[in-house]
mmCIF file of C-alpha atoms in Angstrom:
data_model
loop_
_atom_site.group_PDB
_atom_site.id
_atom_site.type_symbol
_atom_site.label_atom_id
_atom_site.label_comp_id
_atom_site.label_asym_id
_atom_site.label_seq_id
_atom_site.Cartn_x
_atom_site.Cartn_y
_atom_site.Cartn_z
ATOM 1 C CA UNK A 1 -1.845 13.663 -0.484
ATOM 2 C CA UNK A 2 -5.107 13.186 0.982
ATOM 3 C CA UNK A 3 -7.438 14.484 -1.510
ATOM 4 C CA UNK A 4 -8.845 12.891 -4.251
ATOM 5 C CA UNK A 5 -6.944 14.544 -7.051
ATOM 6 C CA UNK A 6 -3.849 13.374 -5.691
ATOM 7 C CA UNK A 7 -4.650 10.086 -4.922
ATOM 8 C CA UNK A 8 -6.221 9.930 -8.536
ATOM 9 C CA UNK A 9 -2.912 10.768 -9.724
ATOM 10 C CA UNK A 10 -0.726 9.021 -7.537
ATOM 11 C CA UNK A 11 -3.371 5.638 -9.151
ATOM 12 C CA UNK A 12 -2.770 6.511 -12.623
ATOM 13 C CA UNK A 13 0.743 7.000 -12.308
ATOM 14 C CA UNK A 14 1.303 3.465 -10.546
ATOM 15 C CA UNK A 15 -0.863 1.795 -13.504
ATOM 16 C CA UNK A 16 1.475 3.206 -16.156
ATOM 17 C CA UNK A 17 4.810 3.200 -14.425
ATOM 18 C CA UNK A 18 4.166 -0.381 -12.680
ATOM 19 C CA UNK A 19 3.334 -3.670 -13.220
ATOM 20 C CA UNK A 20 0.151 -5.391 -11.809
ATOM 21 C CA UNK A 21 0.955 -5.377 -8.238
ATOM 22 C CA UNK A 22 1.309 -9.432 -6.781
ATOM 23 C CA UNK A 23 0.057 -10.360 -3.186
ATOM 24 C CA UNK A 24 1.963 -13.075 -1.518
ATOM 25 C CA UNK A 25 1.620 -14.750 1.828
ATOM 26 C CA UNK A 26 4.921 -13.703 3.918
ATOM 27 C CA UNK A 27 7.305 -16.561 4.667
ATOM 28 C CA UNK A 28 11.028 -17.469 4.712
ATOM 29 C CA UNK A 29 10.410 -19.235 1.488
ATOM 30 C CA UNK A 30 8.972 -16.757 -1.084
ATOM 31 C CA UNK A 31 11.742 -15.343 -2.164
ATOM 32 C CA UNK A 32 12.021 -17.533 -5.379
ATOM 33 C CA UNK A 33 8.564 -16.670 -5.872
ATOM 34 C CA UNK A 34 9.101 -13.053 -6.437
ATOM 35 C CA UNK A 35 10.347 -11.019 -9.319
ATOM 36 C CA UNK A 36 14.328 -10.311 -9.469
ATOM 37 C CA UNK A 37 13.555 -7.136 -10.969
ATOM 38 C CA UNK A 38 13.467 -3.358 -9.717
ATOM 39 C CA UNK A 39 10.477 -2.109 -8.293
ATOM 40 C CA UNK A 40 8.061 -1.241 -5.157
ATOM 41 C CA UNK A 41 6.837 -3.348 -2.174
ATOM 42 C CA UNK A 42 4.911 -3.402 1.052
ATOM 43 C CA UNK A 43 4.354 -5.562 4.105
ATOM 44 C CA UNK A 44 0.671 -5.754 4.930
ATOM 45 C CA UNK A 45 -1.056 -7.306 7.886
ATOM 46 C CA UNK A 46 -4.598 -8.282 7.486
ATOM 47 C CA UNK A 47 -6.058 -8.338 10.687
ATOM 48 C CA UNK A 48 -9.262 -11.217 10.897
ATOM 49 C CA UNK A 49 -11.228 -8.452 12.252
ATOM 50 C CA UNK A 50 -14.782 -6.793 11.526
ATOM 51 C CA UNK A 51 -16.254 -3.922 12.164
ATOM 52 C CA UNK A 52 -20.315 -4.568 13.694
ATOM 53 C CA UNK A 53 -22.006 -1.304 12.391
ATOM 54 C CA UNK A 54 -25.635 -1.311 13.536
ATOM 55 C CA UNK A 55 -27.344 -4.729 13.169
ATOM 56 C CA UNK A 56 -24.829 -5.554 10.187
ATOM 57 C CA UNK A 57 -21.378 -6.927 10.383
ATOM 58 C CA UNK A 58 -18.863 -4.959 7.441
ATOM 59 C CA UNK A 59 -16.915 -7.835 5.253
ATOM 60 C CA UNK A 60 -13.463 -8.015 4.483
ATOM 61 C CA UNK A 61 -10.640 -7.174 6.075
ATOM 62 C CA UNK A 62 -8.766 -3.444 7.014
ATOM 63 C CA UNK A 63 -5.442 -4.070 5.776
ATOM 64 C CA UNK A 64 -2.733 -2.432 7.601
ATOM 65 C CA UNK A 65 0.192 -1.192 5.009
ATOM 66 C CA UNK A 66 3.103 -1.453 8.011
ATOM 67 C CA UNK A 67 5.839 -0.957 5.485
ATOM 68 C CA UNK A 68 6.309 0.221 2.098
ATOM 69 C CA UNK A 69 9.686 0.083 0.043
ATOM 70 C CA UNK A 70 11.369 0.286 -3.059
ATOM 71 C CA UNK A 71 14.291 -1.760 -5.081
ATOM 72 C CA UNK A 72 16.628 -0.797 -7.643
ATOM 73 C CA UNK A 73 15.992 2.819 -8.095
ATOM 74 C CA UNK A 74 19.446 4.049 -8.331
ATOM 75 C CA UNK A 75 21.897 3.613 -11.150
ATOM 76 C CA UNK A 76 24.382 2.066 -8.448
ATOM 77 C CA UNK A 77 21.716 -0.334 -7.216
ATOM 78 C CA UNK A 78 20.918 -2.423 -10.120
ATOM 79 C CA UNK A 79 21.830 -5.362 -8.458
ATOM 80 C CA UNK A 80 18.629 -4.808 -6.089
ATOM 81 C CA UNK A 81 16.160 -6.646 -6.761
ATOM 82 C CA UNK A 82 12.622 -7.334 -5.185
ATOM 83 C CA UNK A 83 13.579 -10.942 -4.576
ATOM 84 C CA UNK A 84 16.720 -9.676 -3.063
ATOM 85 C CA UNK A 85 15.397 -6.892 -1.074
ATOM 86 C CA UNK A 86 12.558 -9.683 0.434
ATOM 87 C CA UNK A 87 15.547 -11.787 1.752
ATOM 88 C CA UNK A 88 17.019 -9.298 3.470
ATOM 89 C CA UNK A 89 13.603 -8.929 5.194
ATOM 90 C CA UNK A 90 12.413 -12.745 5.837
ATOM 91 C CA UNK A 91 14.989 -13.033 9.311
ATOM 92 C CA UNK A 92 11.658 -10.779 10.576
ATOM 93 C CA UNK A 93 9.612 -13.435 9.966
ATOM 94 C CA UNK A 94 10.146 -15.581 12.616
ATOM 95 C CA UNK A 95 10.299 -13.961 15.998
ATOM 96 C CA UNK A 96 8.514 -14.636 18.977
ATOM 97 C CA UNK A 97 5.333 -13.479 19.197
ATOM 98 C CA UNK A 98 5.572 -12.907 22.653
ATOM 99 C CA UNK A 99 7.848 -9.052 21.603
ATOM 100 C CA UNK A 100 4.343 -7.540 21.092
ATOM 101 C CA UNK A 101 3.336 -7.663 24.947
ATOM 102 C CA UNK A 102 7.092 -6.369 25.646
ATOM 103 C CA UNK A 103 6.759 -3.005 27.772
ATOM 104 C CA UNK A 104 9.702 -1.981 25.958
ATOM 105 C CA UNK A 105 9.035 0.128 22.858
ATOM 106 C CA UNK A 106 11.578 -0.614 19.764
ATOM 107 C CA UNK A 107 13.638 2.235 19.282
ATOM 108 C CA UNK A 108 15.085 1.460 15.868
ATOM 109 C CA UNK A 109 14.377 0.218 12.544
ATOM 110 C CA UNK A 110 15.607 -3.227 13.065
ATOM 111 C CA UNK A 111 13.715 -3.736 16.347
ATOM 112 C CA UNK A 112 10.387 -2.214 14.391
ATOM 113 C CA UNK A 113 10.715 -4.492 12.097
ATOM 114 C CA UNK A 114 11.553 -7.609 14.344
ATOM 115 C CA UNK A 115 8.255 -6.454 16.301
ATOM 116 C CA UNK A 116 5.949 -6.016 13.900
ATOM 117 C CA UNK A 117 6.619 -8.443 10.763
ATOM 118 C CA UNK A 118 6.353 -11.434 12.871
ATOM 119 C CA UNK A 119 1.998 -10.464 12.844
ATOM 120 C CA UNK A 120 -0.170 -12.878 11.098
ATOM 121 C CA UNK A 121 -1.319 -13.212 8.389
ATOM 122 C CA UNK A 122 1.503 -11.104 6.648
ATOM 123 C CA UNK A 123 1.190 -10.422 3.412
ATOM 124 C CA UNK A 124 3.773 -9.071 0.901
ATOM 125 C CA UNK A 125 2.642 -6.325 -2.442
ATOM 126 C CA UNK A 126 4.993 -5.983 -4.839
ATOM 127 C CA UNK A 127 5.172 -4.340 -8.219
ATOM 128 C CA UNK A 128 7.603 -3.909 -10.375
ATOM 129 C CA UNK A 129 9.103 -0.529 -12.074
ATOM 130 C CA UNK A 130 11.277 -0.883 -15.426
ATOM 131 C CA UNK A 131 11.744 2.524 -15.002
ATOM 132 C CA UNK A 132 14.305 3.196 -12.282
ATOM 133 C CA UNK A 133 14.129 6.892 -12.284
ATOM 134 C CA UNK A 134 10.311 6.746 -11.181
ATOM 135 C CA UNK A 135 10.654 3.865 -8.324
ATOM 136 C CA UNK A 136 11.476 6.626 -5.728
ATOM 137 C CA UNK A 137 9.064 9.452 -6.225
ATOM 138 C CA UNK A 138 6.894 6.710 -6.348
ATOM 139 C CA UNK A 139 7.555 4.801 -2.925
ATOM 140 C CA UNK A 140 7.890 8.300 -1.345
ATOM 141 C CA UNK A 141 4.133 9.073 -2.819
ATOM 142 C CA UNK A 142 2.871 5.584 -1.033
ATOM 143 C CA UNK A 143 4.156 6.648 2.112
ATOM 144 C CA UNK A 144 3.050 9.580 2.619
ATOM 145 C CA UNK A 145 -0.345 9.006 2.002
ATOM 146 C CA UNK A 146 -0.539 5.693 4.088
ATOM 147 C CA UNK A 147 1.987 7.098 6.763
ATOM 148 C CA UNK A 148 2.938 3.119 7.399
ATOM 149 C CA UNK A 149 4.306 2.742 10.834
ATOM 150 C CA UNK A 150 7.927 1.141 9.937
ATOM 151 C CA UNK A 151 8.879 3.484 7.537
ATOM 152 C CA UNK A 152 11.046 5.875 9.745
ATOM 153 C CA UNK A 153 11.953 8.114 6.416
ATOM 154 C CA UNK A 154 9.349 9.884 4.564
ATOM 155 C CA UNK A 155 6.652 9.574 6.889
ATOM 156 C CA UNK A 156 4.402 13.275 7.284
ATOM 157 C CA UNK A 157 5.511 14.626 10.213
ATOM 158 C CA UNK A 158 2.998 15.392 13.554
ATOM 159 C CA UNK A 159 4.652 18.027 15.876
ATOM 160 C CA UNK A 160 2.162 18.943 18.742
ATOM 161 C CA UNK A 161 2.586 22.922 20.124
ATOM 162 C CA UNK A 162 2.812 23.518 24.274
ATOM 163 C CA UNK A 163 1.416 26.136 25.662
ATOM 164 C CA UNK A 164 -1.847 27.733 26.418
ATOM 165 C CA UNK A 165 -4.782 25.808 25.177
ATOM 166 C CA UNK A 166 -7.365 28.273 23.440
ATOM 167 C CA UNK A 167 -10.216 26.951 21.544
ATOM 168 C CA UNK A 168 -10.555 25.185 18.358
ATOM 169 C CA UNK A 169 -14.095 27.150 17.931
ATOM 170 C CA UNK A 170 -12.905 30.875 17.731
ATOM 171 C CA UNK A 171 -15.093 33.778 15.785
#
């Protein structure tokens, strides 16, 4: 997924399978906001950081994709919705910002989430999919090419080897 080909693809199959993706500020009150159809989404935090390289400061922003997810792709899930899947997600919204100096690492979804959603500005992507049957290959796509950090399914996995180290430089 991380040559240009793919991600080529993976762009011209989002333009003809999804709508024009929305980005909304994250708070308890969107909801009503967003589309109550099926479709794709993502939590993104926009740090208000730069980058000086040399003698000139980069603009913008690195957005962080911290969670991508889908709604309604299943015939028995219909009732899913983005809207819907968005409430389920906006308790998240107002921890304590004080978690993120915890010592204590989360150790399941729900305390991921309650960690990291809570970041500001949080922004929410959505898109949505008329076509059910492509809202999953889809989402899986997206995640393995950002890797997002609360996605515990999907996500490429890094296994590191023990044993002896040899070089990386052999002949």
């Amino acid at each position: 997924m991380l040559d240009a080909e793919h991600c080529e693809q993976l762009t011209q199959d989002l333009v003809e399978f999804a709508g024009p993706w929305e980005i909304h500020r994250a708070t308890e009150d969107l909801a009503p906001a967003l589309p109550d159809a099926p479709g794709l989404y993502m939590f993104v935090w926009r740090p208000p950081f730069q980058f000086q390289v040399g003698s000139v400061p980069t603009h913008g922003t690195f957005p962080q994709l911290l969670y991508i997810g889908q709604a309604g792709a299943s015939q028995t899930d219909y009732g899913n919705t983005i809207r819907q899947r968005y409430k389920d997600y906006r308790k998240f919204l107002r921890g304590d910002p004080e978690s993120l100096w915890t010592d204590t690492e989360p150790t399941n979804r729900n305390q991921r989430l309650a960690r990291y959603l809570i970041l500001q500005p949080m922004e929410f992507w959505c898109a949505t999919v008329q076509e059910r049957n492509r809202i999953e290959g889809l989402e899986k796509r997206l995640i393995r090419l950002h890797n997002p950090p609360l996605n515990d399914r999907g996500r490429p996995k890094l296994r590191g080897r023990l044993g002896t180290p040899r070089s990386a430089w052999q002949s």
